[in-house]
Structure formats: structure tokens, C-alpha cells
XYZ file of N, CA and C in Angstrom:
819
model
N 133.596 109.199 100.344
C 132.527 108.744 99.479
C 133.044 108.785 98.039
N 132.748 107.771 97.289
C 133.190 107.615 95.885
C 132.239 108.386 94.908
N 132.797 109.096 93.957
C 132.009 109.734 92.899
C 131.296 108.617 92.072
N 130.007 108.780 91.891
C 129.218 107.775 91.159
C 128.876 108.093 89.745
N 129.212 109.298 89.256
C 128.928 109.627 87.952
C 129.665 108.725 86.985
N 129.037 108.376 85.811
C 129.617 107.509 84.814
C 130.046 108.343 83.630
N 131.300 108.220 83.195
C 131.840 109.082 82.152
C 132.084 108.245 80.880
N 131.628 108.808 79.771
C 131.846 108.252 78.466
C 132.556 109.215 77.538
N 133.035 108.717 76.434
C 133.728 109.576 75.425
C 132.987 109.511 74.099
N 132.743 110.615 73.526
C 132.140 110.726 72.173
C 133.138 110.620 71.081
N 132.728 110.272 69.913
C 133.678 110.087 68.792
C 133.950 111.308 67.995
N 133.382 112.432 68.356
C 133.487 113.584 67.478
C 134.860 114.173 67.235
N 135.749 114.013 68.219
C 137.096 114.524 68.006
C 137.781 113.824 66.833
N 137.499 112.498 66.635
C 137.947 111.817 65.469
C 137.208 112.235 64.203
N 135.907 112.506 64.385
C 135.072 112.786 63.237
C 135.520 114.046 62.482
N 136.205 114.932 63.183
C 136.721 116.182 62.563
C 137.757 115.836 61.520
N 138.284 114.634 61.612
C 139.257 114.130 60.601
C 138.672 112.810 60.090
N 137.463 112.907 59.583
C 136.739 111.702 59.262
C 137.358 110.814 58.202
N 138.025 111.404 57.226
C 138.612 110.603 56.201
C 139.654 109.716 56.725
N 140.336 110.102 57.818
C 141.375 109.298 58.379
C 140.837 108.224 59.341
N 139.765 108.632 60.081
C 139.400 107.710 61.251
C 138.054 107.014 61.052
N 137.323 107.299 59.976
C 136.042 106.603 59.824
C 136.271 105.116 59.725
N 135.550 104.361 60.538
C 135.672 102.913 60.527
C 136.761 102.343 61.502
N 137.526 103.264 62.073
C 138.525 102.831 62.940
C 138.077 102.606 64.366
N 137.116 101.759 64.498
C 136.439 101.570 65.814
C 137.392 101.009 66.821
N 138.193 100.055 66.435
C 139.086 99.351 67.374
C 140.090 100.409 67.949
N 140.521 101.266 67.071
C 141.539 102.294 67.525
C 140.805 103.258 68.489
N 139.629 103.772 68.112
C 138.988 104.747 68.982
C 138.688 104.120 70.350
N 138.123 102.871 70.372
C 137.781 102.259 71.633
C 139.051 102.019 72.487
N 140.115 101.641 71.862
C 141.408 101.399 72.611
C 141.809 102.723 73.341
N 141.785 103.846 72.624
C 142.170 105.101 73.194
C 141.235 105.481 74.323
N 139.910 105.346 74.019
C 138.919 105.653 75.093
C 139.122 104.828 76.310
N 139.388 103.559 76.145
C 139.586 102.623 77.281
C 140.812 102.998 78.101
N 141.877 103.214 77.404
C 143.174 103.529 78.107
C 143.155 104.901 78.713
N 142.220 105.745 78.261
C 142.092 107.067 78.929
C 141.225 107.096 80.126
N 140.709 105.946 80.465
C 139.945 105.782 81.755
C 138.453 105.915 81.677
N 137.927 106.027 80.438
C 136.431 106.133 80.328
C 135.779 104.808 80.507
N 134.507 104.911 81.031
C 133.727 103.618 81.218
C 132.908 103.373 79.992
N 132.657 104.393 79.174
C 131.769 104.201 78.048
C 132.225 104.846 76.772
N 131.724 104.411 75.653
C 132.042 104.960 74.294
C 130.744 105.328 73.614
N 130.721 106.441 72.957
C 129.512 106.957 72.302
C 129.843 107.393 70.889
N 129.756 106.424 69.931
C 130.128 106.826 68.529
C 128.879 107.288 67.718
N 129.160 108.197 66.792
C 128.136 108.510 65.785
C 128.173 107.394 64.738
N 126.950 107.161 64.157
C 126.861 106.056 63.214
C 127.863 106.214 62.076
N 128.013 107.453 61.616
C 128.893 107.703 60.448
C 130.328 107.258 60.736
N 130.751 107.244 62.020
C 132.097 106.890 62.309
C 132.344 105.367 62.453
N 131.332 104.649 62.322
C 131.463 103.173 62.346
C 131.852 102.502 61.065
N 131.792 103.342 60.001
C 132.177 102.779 58.652
C 130.938 102.177 57.947
N 131.234 101.616 56.745
C 130.137 101.119 55.939
C 129.730 99.692 56.294
N 130.623 98.937 56.894
C 130.349 97.480 57.096
C 130.262 97.056 58.606
N 129.901 98.032 59.428
C 129.830 97.694 60.824
C 128.596 96.805 61.139
N 128.773 96.076 62.254
C 127.711 95.144 62.595
C 127.678 95.051 64.170
N 126.619 94.442 64.674
C 126.549 94.219 66.129
C 127.803 93.398 66.518
N 128.154 92.365 65.777
C 129.279 91.493 66.135
C 130.585 92.265 66.164
N 130.726 93.148 65.217
C 132.017 93.894 65.188
C 132.130 94.856 66.336
N 130.973 95.476 66.699
C 130.976 96.327 67.912
C 131.249 95.549 69.177
N 130.610 94.427 69.292
C 130.781 93.574 70.487
C 132.231 93.134 70.526
N 132.812 92.743 69.443
C 134.186 92.296 69.445
C 135.171 93.425 69.940
N 134.878 94.658 69.429
C 135.711 95.744 69.833
C 135.560 96.082 71.313
N 134.376 95.933 71.824
C 134.166 96.151 73.298
C 134.844 95.065 74.114
N 134.734 93.828 73.612
C 135.319 92.744 74.367
C 136.853 92.889 74.495
N 137.429 93.558 73.475
C 138.916 93.724 73.498
C 139.358 94.777 74.484
N 138.341 95.524 75.019
C 138.667 96.545 76.044
C 137.784 96.295 77.300
N 138.244 95.352 78.184
C 137.385 94.876 79.242
C 136.836 95.999 80.126
N 135.562 95.954 80.353
C 134.872 96.899 81.219
C 134.291 98.091 80.403
N 134.674 98.282 79.211
C 134.165 99.396 78.401
C 132.760 99.021 77.870
N 131.833 99.957 78.028
C 130.450 99.767 77.575
C 130.132 100.675 76.404
N 129.184 100.250 75.620
C 128.592 101.155 74.622
C 127.571 101.998 75.290
N 127.877 103.266 75.590
C 126.980 104.138 76.270
C 125.790 104.501 75.394
N 126.075 104.771 74.150
C 124.964 105.189 73.205
C 125.482 105.113 71.767
N 124.455 105.160 70.914
C 124.732 105.319 69.514
C 124.068 106.622 69.043
N 124.792 107.401 68.300
C 124.263 108.747 67.889
C 123.728 108.638 66.477
N 122.430 108.918 66.368
C 121.720 108.957 65.071
C 121.570 110.405 64.712
N 122.325 110.912 63.721
C 122.247 112.283 63.300
C 121.751 112.325 61.862
N 120.559 113.002 61.735
C 119.934 113.027 60.415
C 119.369 114.434 60.151
N 119.019 114.737 58.939
C 118.487 116.019 58.528
C 116.979 116.112 58.980
N 116.231 115.057 58.738
C 114.775 115.012 59.050
C 114.062 116.281 58.572
N 114.126 116.529 57.325
C 113.508 117.751 56.729
C 112.029 117.595 56.497
N 111.469 116.330 56.567
C 110.092 116.129 56.325
C 109.483 115.418 57.586
N 108.205 115.444 57.729
C 107.596 114.860 58.886
C 107.739 113.329 59.012
N 108.074 112.708 57.895
C 108.395 111.255 57.936
C 109.768 110.997 57.462
N 110.390 110.043 58.081
C 111.779 109.690 57.669
C 111.771 109.181 56.235
N 112.787 109.442 55.526
C 112.883 108.785 54.186
C 113.448 107.400 54.404
N 113.467 106.555 53.378
C 113.843 105.183 53.512
C 115.299 104.971 54.022
N 116.168 105.886 53.675
C 117.598 105.747 54.146
C 117.659 106.132 55.654
N 117.009 107.205 56.013
C 116.978 107.594 57.462
C 116.373 106.489 58.301
N 115.322 105.892 57.837
C 114.629 104.815 58.609
C 115.527 103.589 58.701
N 116.233 103.245 57.611
C 117.081 102.068 57.604
C 118.209 102.252 58.631
N 118.838 103.390 58.629
C 119.971 103.699 59.505
C 119.475 103.688 60.987
N 118.309 104.243 61.189
C 117.763 104.303 62.602
C 117.507 102.882 63.078
N 116.898 102.035 62.197
C 116.576 100.751 62.609
C 117.750 99.901 62.837
N 118.790 100.059 62.092
C 120.109 99.403 62.340
C 120.633 99.784 63.681
N 120.543 101.043 64.005
C 121.004 101.530 65.337
C 120.180 100.990 66.514
N 118.883 100.942 66.244
C 117.960 100.387 67.297
C 118.335 98.910 67.605
N 118.541 98.174 66.534
C 118.823 96.748 66.712
C 120.187 96.593 67.502
N 121.195 97.386 67.173
C 122.435 97.326 67.781
C 122.418 97.784 69.274
N 121.653 98.876 69.504
C 121.485 99.415 70.859
C 120.772 98.355 71.767
N 119.755 97.684 71.174
C 119.064 96.683 71.973
C 119.987 95.504 72.322
N 120.836 95.118 71.430
C 121.682 93.990 71.612
C 122.832 94.327 72.545
N 123.251 95.548 72.641
C 124.434 95.962 73.411
C 124.179 96.770 74.613
N 122.896 97.022 74.944
C 122.506 97.714 76.131
C 122.821 99.203 76.139
N 122.694 99.788 74.955
C 122.933 101.201 74.807
C 121.602 102.020 74.601
N 121.684 103.308 74.555
C 120.572 104.137 74.231
C 120.822 104.872 72.908
N 119.828 105.482 72.348
C 120.009 106.300 71.189
C 120.102 107.770 71.533
N 121.021 108.483 70.902
C 121.033 109.958 71.038
C 120.666 110.459 69.662
N 119.529 111.187 69.584
C 118.963 111.608 68.343
C 119.311 113.108 68.096
N 119.992 113.388 66.969
C 120.536 114.681 66.726
C 120.140 115.177 65.366
N 119.484 116.381 65.249
C 119.156 116.949 63.960
C 120.338 117.648 63.322
N 120.670 117.286 62.128
C 121.845 117.972 61.472
C 121.454 119.399 61.130
N 122.363 120.317 61.273
C 122.075 121.792 60.963
C 121.882 121.894 59.426
N 121.036 122.832 59.044
C 120.777 123.167 57.657
C 121.597 124.351 57.275
N 121.439 124.920 56.048
C 122.183 126.060 55.610
C 121.659 127.352 56.232
N 120.479 127.322 56.786
C 119.873 128.470 57.359
C 118.717 128.045 58.316
N 117.971 129.121 58.806
C 116.910 128.812 59.729
C 115.514 129.198 59.135
N 115.440 129.145 57.851
C 114.147 129.444 57.226
C 113.132 128.356 57.510
N 111.845 128.773 57.493
C 110.710 127.829 57.783
C 110.959 127.163 59.165
N 111.333 127.927 60.116
C 111.782 127.428 61.413
C 110.774 126.526 62.071
N 109.483 127.044 62.199
C 108.489 126.245 62.902
C 108.259 124.907 62.178
N 108.116 124.969 60.814
C 107.900 123.754 60.005
C 109.026 122.777 60.201
N 110.226 123.210 60.240
C 111.375 122.328 60.383
C 111.432 121.741 61.771
N 111.152 122.559 62.802
C 111.191 122.049 64.162
C 110.148 120.968 64.293
N 108.963 121.163 63.719
C 107.867 120.144 63.830
C 108.232 118.888 63.076
N 108.892 119.006 61.895
C 109.244 117.867 61.122
C 110.311 117.017 61.928
N 111.265 117.679 62.507
C 112.227 116.951 63.295
C 111.611 116.227 64.426
N 110.759 116.880 65.141
C 110.095 116.195 66.307
C 109.218 115.072 65.837
N 108.598 115.180 64.697
C 107.826 114.041 64.180
C 108.681 112.793 63.888
N 109.809 113.081 63.274
C 110.746 111.944 63.006
C 111.344 111.414 64.245
N 111.763 112.277 65.205
C 112.237 111.850 66.522
C 111.291 110.972 67.222
N 109.994 111.328 67.227
C 108.987 110.524 67.909
C 108.853 109.183 67.211
N 108.932 109.171 65.963
C 108.814 107.903 65.203
C 110.015 106.948 65.567
N 111.209 107.459 65.505
C 112.376 106.686 65.846
C 112.252 106.148 67.289
N 111.868 107.091 68.184
C 111.854 106.772 69.623
C 110.795 105.727 69.890
N 109.676 105.747 69.179
C 108.574 104.809 69.422
C 109.113 103.388 68.994
N 109.782 103.303 67.905
C 110.275 102.005 67.396
C 111.341 101.485 68.419
N 112.187 102.431 68.826
C 113.196 102.054 69.823
C 112.612 101.572 71.118
N 111.584 102.220 71.585
C 110.973 101.835 72.815
C 110.400 100.430 72.747
N 109.788 100.129 71.621
C 109.258 98.778 71.439
C 110.386 97.698 71.453
N 111.608 98.093 71.213
C 112.751 97.206 71.253
C 113.448 97.297 72.589
N 112.930 98.036 73.498
C 113.505 98.157 74.813
C 114.683 99.135 74.891
N 114.758 100.067 73.966
C 115.825 101.082 73.849
C 115.311 102.455 74.181
N 115.988 103.130 75.093
C 115.657 104.539 75.411
C 116.219 105.493 74.385
N 115.585 106.590 74.208
C 115.999 107.643 73.239
C 116.079 108.997 73.945
N 117.043 109.819 73.475
C 117.176 111.156 74.066
C 117.540 112.061 72.928
N 117.146 113.363 73.115
C 117.288 114.380 72.019
C 118.475 115.323 72.362
N 119.288 115.640 71.363
C 120.467 116.438 71.547
C 120.407 117.578 70.464
N 120.336 118.808 70.928
C 120.354 119.934 69.961
C 121.752 120.468 69.795
N 121.976 121.377 68.857
C 123.314 121.876 68.636
C 123.277 123.387 68.278
N 124.400 123.966 67.870
C 124.510 125.415 67.791
C 125.073 126.065 66.556
N 125.375 125.359 65.461
C 125.791 126.063 64.236
C 124.588 127.021 63.761
N 124.982 127.914 62.902
C 124.024 128.973 62.492
C 122.733 128.392 61.902
N 122.836 127.217 61.249
C 121.678 126.564 60.616
C 120.908 125.662 61.519
N 121.276 125.602 62.789
C 120.557 124.747 63.745
C 119.180 125.348 64.085
N 118.171 124.490 64.183
C 116.835 125.015 64.440
C 116.449 124.957 65.925
N 117.307 124.418 66.775
C 117.129 124.439 68.225
C 118.470 124.928 68.800
N 118.608 126.227 68.894
C 119.940 126.719 69.365
C 119.798 127.984 70.274
N 118.745 128.730 70.238
C 118.553 129.965 71.040
C 117.697 129.670 72.273
N 117.652 130.599 73.233
C 116.729 130.427 74.338
C 115.299 130.218 73.902
N 114.852 130.959 72.915
C 113.465 130.793 72.355
C 113.291 129.412 71.804
N 114.307 128.902 71.056
C 114.214 127.573 70.508
C 114.039 126.490 71.551
N 114.808 126.614 72.637
C 114.724 125.633 73.717
C 113.331 125.700 74.421
N 112.721 126.896 74.492
C 111.355 126.991 74.985
C 110.455 126.239 74.072
N 110.632 126.351 72.803
C 109.814 125.623 71.823
C 110.081 124.123 71.954
N 111.341 123.744 72.199
C 111.658 122.313 72.343
C 110.904 121.690 73.523
N 110.850 122.454 74.586
C 110.139 121.978 75.744
C 108.659 121.680 75.474
N 108.094 122.400 74.501
C 106.680 122.204 74.105
C 106.533 121.020 73.155
N 107.525 120.860 72.270
C 107.409 119.880 71.221
C 108.001 118.482 71.458
N 108.950 118.389 72.403
C 109.629 117.135 72.615
C 108.713 116.102 73.115
N 108.569 114.970 72.423
C 107.638 113.900 72.909
C 107.960 113.492 74.348
N 106.948 113.179 75.162
C 107.161 112.856 76.534
C 108.006 111.588 76.733
N 108.070 110.697 75.711
C 108.786 109.478 75.851
C 110.315 109.687 75.520
N 110.711 110.837 75.070
C 112.031 111.121 74.701
C 112.763 111.987 75.765
N 113.922 111.578 76.166
C 114.712 112.310 77.145
C 115.415 113.529 76.514
N 116.127 114.264 77.282
C 116.780 115.495 76.884
C 118.286 115.370 77.221
N 119.163 115.633 76.227
C 120.577 115.650 76.429
C 121.089 117.095 76.262
N 121.308 117.760 77.374
C 121.927 119.072 77.267
C 123.425 118.947 76.876
N 123.818 119.700 75.860
C 125.186 119.792 75.452
C 125.726 121.139 75.922
N 126.622 121.035 76.946
C 127.010 122.308 77.685
C 127.619 123.281 76.718
N 128.444 122.851 75.803
C 129.069 123.773 74.866
C 128.077 124.382 73.867
N 127.209 123.591 73.287
C 126.218 124.108 72.396
C 125.276 125.066 73.118
N 124.903 124.771 74.343
C 124.073 125.683 75.081
C 124.725 127.040 75.251
N 125.969 127.032 75.681
C 126.681 128.262 75.832
C 126.822 129.062 74.619
N 127.106 128.405 73.484
C 127.203 129.075 72.220
C 125.844 129.639 71.729
N 124.716 129.053 72.170
C 123.424 129.574 71.839
C 122.911 130.677 72.756
N 123.724 131.082 73.696
C 123.340 132.145 74.574
C 122.549 131.728 75.835
N 122.745 130.422 76.228
C 122.083 129.969 77.435
C 123.111 129.639 78.504
N 122.650 129.605 79.706
C 123.481 129.171 80.855
C 123.289 127.654 81.009
N 124.391 126.867 80.745
C 124.223 125.425 80.803
C 123.773 124.879 82.172
N 124.317 125.419 83.211
C 123.899 124.920 84.559
C 122.398 125.258 84.852
N 121.988 126.351 84.437
C 120.554 126.737 84.573
C 119.641 125.887 83.745
N 120.064 125.526 82.548
C 119.256 124.653 81.688
C 119.153 123.251 82.303
N 120.299 122.758 82.772
C 120.284 121.417 83.447
C 119.394 121.388 84.600
N 119.367 122.474 85.386
C 118.485 122.499 86.537
C 117.031 122.605 86.112
N 116.746 123.427 85.169
C 115.356 123.680 84.694
C 114.749 122.389 84.114
N 115.488 121.624 83.355
C 114.960 120.457 82.728
C 114.855 119.256 83.670
N 115.475 119.351 84.783
C 115.339 118.376 85.873
C 115.441 116.895 85.461
N 114.468 116.181 85.821
C 114.525 114.703 85.585
C 114.399 114.352 84.125
N 114.067 115.297 83.278
C 113.984 115.040 81.845
C 115.421 114.818 81.289
N 116.425 115.353 81.984
C 117.825 115.158 81.580
C 118.208 113.707 81.897
N 118.446 112.916 80.811
C 118.852 111.507 81.050
C 120.194 111.202 80.419
N 120.873 112.208 79.874
C 122.148 111.984 79.209
C 122.758 113.415 79.076
N 124.034 113.555 79.215
C 124.703 114.859 79.255
C 125.922 114.828 78.345
N 126.134 115.893 77.538
C 127.357 116.053 76.759
C 128.139 117.257 77.325
N 129.424 117.019 77.558
C 130.272 118.102 78.091
C 131.334 118.432 76.985
N 131.403 119.707 76.700
C 132.461 120.219 76.012
C 132.650 121.771 76.310
N 133.780 122.288 76.059
C 134.034 123.705 76.483
C 134.081 124.624 75.320
N 133.811 125.935 75.593
C 133.762 126.938 74.584
C 134.413 128.183 75.085
N 135.130 128.952 74.261
C 135.719 130.175 74.678
C 134.705 131.361 74.706
N 135.164 132.421 75.303
C 134.228 133.621 75.404
C 133.846 134.138 74.012
N 134.643 133.848 73.007
C 134.352 134.314 71.618
C 133.490 133.300 70.880
N 133.080 132.191 71.540
C 132.268 131.228 70.843
C 133.035 130.115 70.119
N 134.348 130.170 70.172
C 135.170 129.176 69.538
C 135.339 127.987 70.537
N 135.457 126.782 69.952
C 135.630 125.607 70.824
C 136.956 125.638 71.500
N 136.916 125.166 72.818
C 138.105 125.198 73.613
C 138.352 123.859 74.202
N 139.554 123.500 74.514
C 139.825 122.225 75.272
C 139.108 122.257 76.602
N 138.761 121.107 77.118
C 138.033 120.967 78.391
C 138.781 121.755 79.537
N 138.033 122.597 80.181
C 138.539 123.322 81.304
C 139.277 124.679 81.004
N 139.373 124.928 79.659
C 140.039 126.192 79.215
C 139.037 127.233 78.732
N 137.785 126.974 78.767
C 136.763 127.901 78.317
C 135.944 128.440 79.431
N 134.693 128.885 79.108
C 133.830 129.574 80.032
C 132.736 128.729 80.583
N 132.624 127.518 80.213
C 131.551 126.581 80.690
C 131.879 126.144 82.135
N 130.889 126.245 82.965
C 131.009 125.802 84.419
C 130.836 124.316 84.475
N 131.856 123.602 83.943
C 131.712 122.081 83.944
C 131.658 121.579 85.397
N 132.549 122.095 86.231
C 132.559 121.659 87.615
C 131.161 121.836 88.250
N 130.577 122.994 88.038
C 129.263 123.291 88.622
C 128.216 122.287 88.160
N 128.197 121.991 86.871
C 127.208 121.057 86.350
C 127.445 119.620 86.864
N 128.658 119.185 86.997
C 128.958 117.911 87.530
C 128.623 117.794 89.021
N 128.900 118.842 89.735
C 128.518 118.822 91.148
C 127.000 118.747 91.316
N 126.275 119.541 90.436
C 124.830 119.426 90.458
C 124.300 118.042 90.197
N 124.825 117.463 89.150
C 124.385 116.054 88.722
C 124.687 115.097 89.883
N 125.878 115.218 90.455
C 126.187 114.333 91.528
C 125.261 114.588 92.758
N 124.919 115.805 92.997
C 124.064 116.139 94.147
C 122.609 115.605 93.993
N 122.117 115.514 92.797
C 120.730 115.029 92.588
C 120.672 113.507 92.310
N 121.832 112.835 92.375
C 121.841 111.433 92.189
C 121.661 111.017 90.756
N 122.103 111.860 89.819
C 121.955 111.598 88.385
C 122.584 110.203 88.042
N 121.828 109.392 87.287
C 122.298 108.036 87.001
C 122.675 107.811 85.597
N 122.500 108.808 84.680
C 122.816 108.613 83.300
C 124.335 108.801 82.999
N 124.655 108.733 81.722
C 125.996 108.913 81.279
C 126.341 110.414 81.130
N 127.573 110.700 81.470
C 128.138 112.035 81.208
C 129.222 111.881 80.145
N 128.953 112.353 78.942
C 129.804 112.071 77.777
C 130.608 113.294 77.435
N 131.958 113.105 77.408
C 132.850 114.199 77.152
C 133.228 114.263 75.645
N 133.389 115.474 75.163
C 133.777 115.755 73.804
C 134.846 116.855 73.745
N 135.542 117.027 72.635
C 136.398 118.180 72.447
C 136.431 118.454 70.977
N 135.991 119.642 70.627
C 135.863 120.073 69.210
C 136.882 121.169 68.927
N 137.843 121.394 69.810
C 138.803 122.441 69.610
C 139.744 122.168 68.516
N 140.483 123.170 67.992
C 141.530 122.928 66.981
C 142.558 121.888 67.411
N 142.847 121.936 68.694
C 143.838 120.948 69.222
C 143.328 119.508 69.081
N 141.996 119.324 69.314
C 141.375 118.008 69.157
C 141.389 117.554 67.749
N 141.153 118.491 66.849
C 141.131 118.151 65.391
C 142.522 117.707 64.980
N 143.519 118.374 65.473
C 144.917 118.050 65.141
C 145.353 116.686 65.695
N 144.891 116.383 66.884
C 145.314 115.118 67.576
C 144.177 114.603 68.458
N 143.214 113.945 67.894
C 142.068 113.449 68.723
C 142.413 112.484 69.789
N 143.442 111.673 69.557
C 143.910 110.759 70.640
C 144.389 111.521 71.819
N 145.177 112.541 71.602
C 145.672 113.319 72.727
C 144.561 114.094 73.411
N 143.601 114.541 72.639
C 142.463 115.296 73.229
C 141.644 114.353 74.149
N 141.545 113.086 73.731
C 140.780 112.071 74.501
C 141.526 111.829 75.804
N 142.862 111.677 75.692
C 143.649 111.434 76.937
C 143.561 112.635 77.864
N 143.549 113.855 77.314
C 143.435 115.082 78.172
C 142.112 115.059 78.897
N 140.991 114.726 78.180
C 139.728 114.658 78.801
C 139.722 113.618 79.914
N 140.301 112.491 79.705
C 140.341 111.428 80.720
C 141.131 111.936 81.904
N 142.251 112.634 81.644
C 143.028 113.180 82.797
C 142.278 114.268 83.547
N 141.518 115.087 82.818
C 140.747 116.112 83.502
C 139.661 115.478 84.429
N 139.028 114.452 83.931
C 138.017 113.751 84.725
C 138.695 113.130 85.987
N 139.810 112.461 85.781
C 140.484 111.835 86.934
C 140.864 112.859 87.972
N 141.351 113.986 87.538
C 141.688 115.078 88.500
C 140.453 115.613 89.198
N 139.382 115.767 88.468
C 138.140 116.294 89.101
C 137.589 115.237 90.116
N 137.588 113.996 89.758
C 137.169 112.984 90.699
C 138.034 112.915 91.926
N 139.313 112.972 91.717
C 140.239 112.946 92.894
C 140.007 114.129 93.832
N 139.783 115.282 93.233
C 139.539 116.458 94.054
C 138.246 116.307 94.855
N 137.203 115.776 94.172
C 135.915 115.626 94.875
C 136.000 114.649 96.009
N 136.717 113.558 95.752
C 136.874 112.500 96.811
C 137.707 113.000 97.939
N 138.730 113.822 97.672
C 139.616 114.348 98.707
C 138.784 115.337 99.588
N 137.948 116.103 98.934
C 137.153 117.107 99.619
C 136.197 116.486 100.680
N 135.869 115.194 100.544
C 134.983 114.547 101.411
C 135.747 113.878 102.575
């Protein structure tokens, strides 16, 4: 039996060297495609200043079979309503996602601290709901992705409990395995608990000390999560990232390593059957 999970690659390995790679969409997509991924998931900031639907479509066409899995909208959302710049960027992403068959991954940027926690959590959810409502009217699905820096407002087990209460019912949930582990949660347990609400998954690894690690070299039970997703017939994208120092030094090589890790995992699963 063939593994049916769909694997995509996120742009963050290149984003750690943003001055060099911002706007280099053709290069990133080429590396993603040759590494065996079926999808690409860029953050808006990595597309450069002059990106367009046509430029994204052209880059996809140059890599046959590669799909735009998602566009990542990452904003501060410090007030209950988006400011004009946040709204403009989100609307541009919605238009592109609708045209190219992608979804939106909505990510709150970490702040300098966790002060006014409840107020900030509510403001983020208000903006997320607004973006998601406009996206839905355009036929685009939205999903929420939390993170784990010290200034993140959804990072601890208590925060995720609050997220379960506040996340609008029309918005999916993207568990990021590395961020979950860094926040003191068990990634597999979270994926199981959120059940059908999980419509997109981010995979990256982390060491026991909380530092980012290359895929397969940390403490995250990636195999366990993938087996679980496969077992429940999960149909969304599984997007791989690498934020390790090695990935920062050479994002192309990190992407190829992730592609090789996936190929090895798939081969082992198919052999076991």
C-alpha cells in the first residue's frame, strides 16, 4: 500500500538568511521540487516586494507537479482590528490563494514579552477571524499556527487550552511539532486531542535543550505523528521545516536533507506493508 500523506516544504530555512534569499522564489521552488516535495509553503515576506499571482504561477509552472500548499500570513495583530497594512497584505494573500488553490496559514508574530496576555490573545483571535471570514468568502480555507519564542502568547499548555476556547470554529489548527515541544507539550498527544480540527501540520525537530535540530536528530516523535496521521486518513498537507544552525548556514542542503528523510520514511513504511 502506498503512503498517501502529502509533503510540502516551508520557506523558513531561507528566511533565516532573509537578506540573501528574499524574493528568490524561483530558486526556492527549484530546490523544493528537486528535493521531492509535492508542495511549497512560503511566508509572504519571502516573496519580495513585487510578487504577483502571475509570478507565483510562472514559478510553479517551471517545476511540474509542484503545488502551492499554502501562503503564510504572519502579523503582530496587536489590536482587535487589523491595521490598513495588515489588511492589505492579507487580502493580497487571499486573492493569490484563491487563484492558485492554496490555503492561508495565519501566524501571530511574537512580541517582546507576554504582558496583557488575555487582551493580546483576544486581539489576535479577532483579527484571525476577520481574515478567515474574508478568505472563506473567496473560497479559501484558513488555519492557525502558534509558535514558541518567549514573547509568543500561545506557547504553553495553558495557552493552548485558551486557544481551544478562542479559536473561531471556521478556522483550522496547524500543530507545529517543534514549537509544541519547546512549549512543554507532547506533539503527538496534541495532534490526537485536536482531532479533526487539525487540517495542516508543520514538522520540525528540537533538541532536549530546546535548541532547533535537523529533522530526525532531536526529541520530537515525528515518526509517531506521521503514523498517526496516516492511520486516521489525514488529507491535509504535512509541511517540513528546519530552523537548525545547519539550515541557516545552508538552507538548500537542509531542504534536500528533509526530502531525503521523507523518502526514507516512506520507503520504510511501504516495505513494512
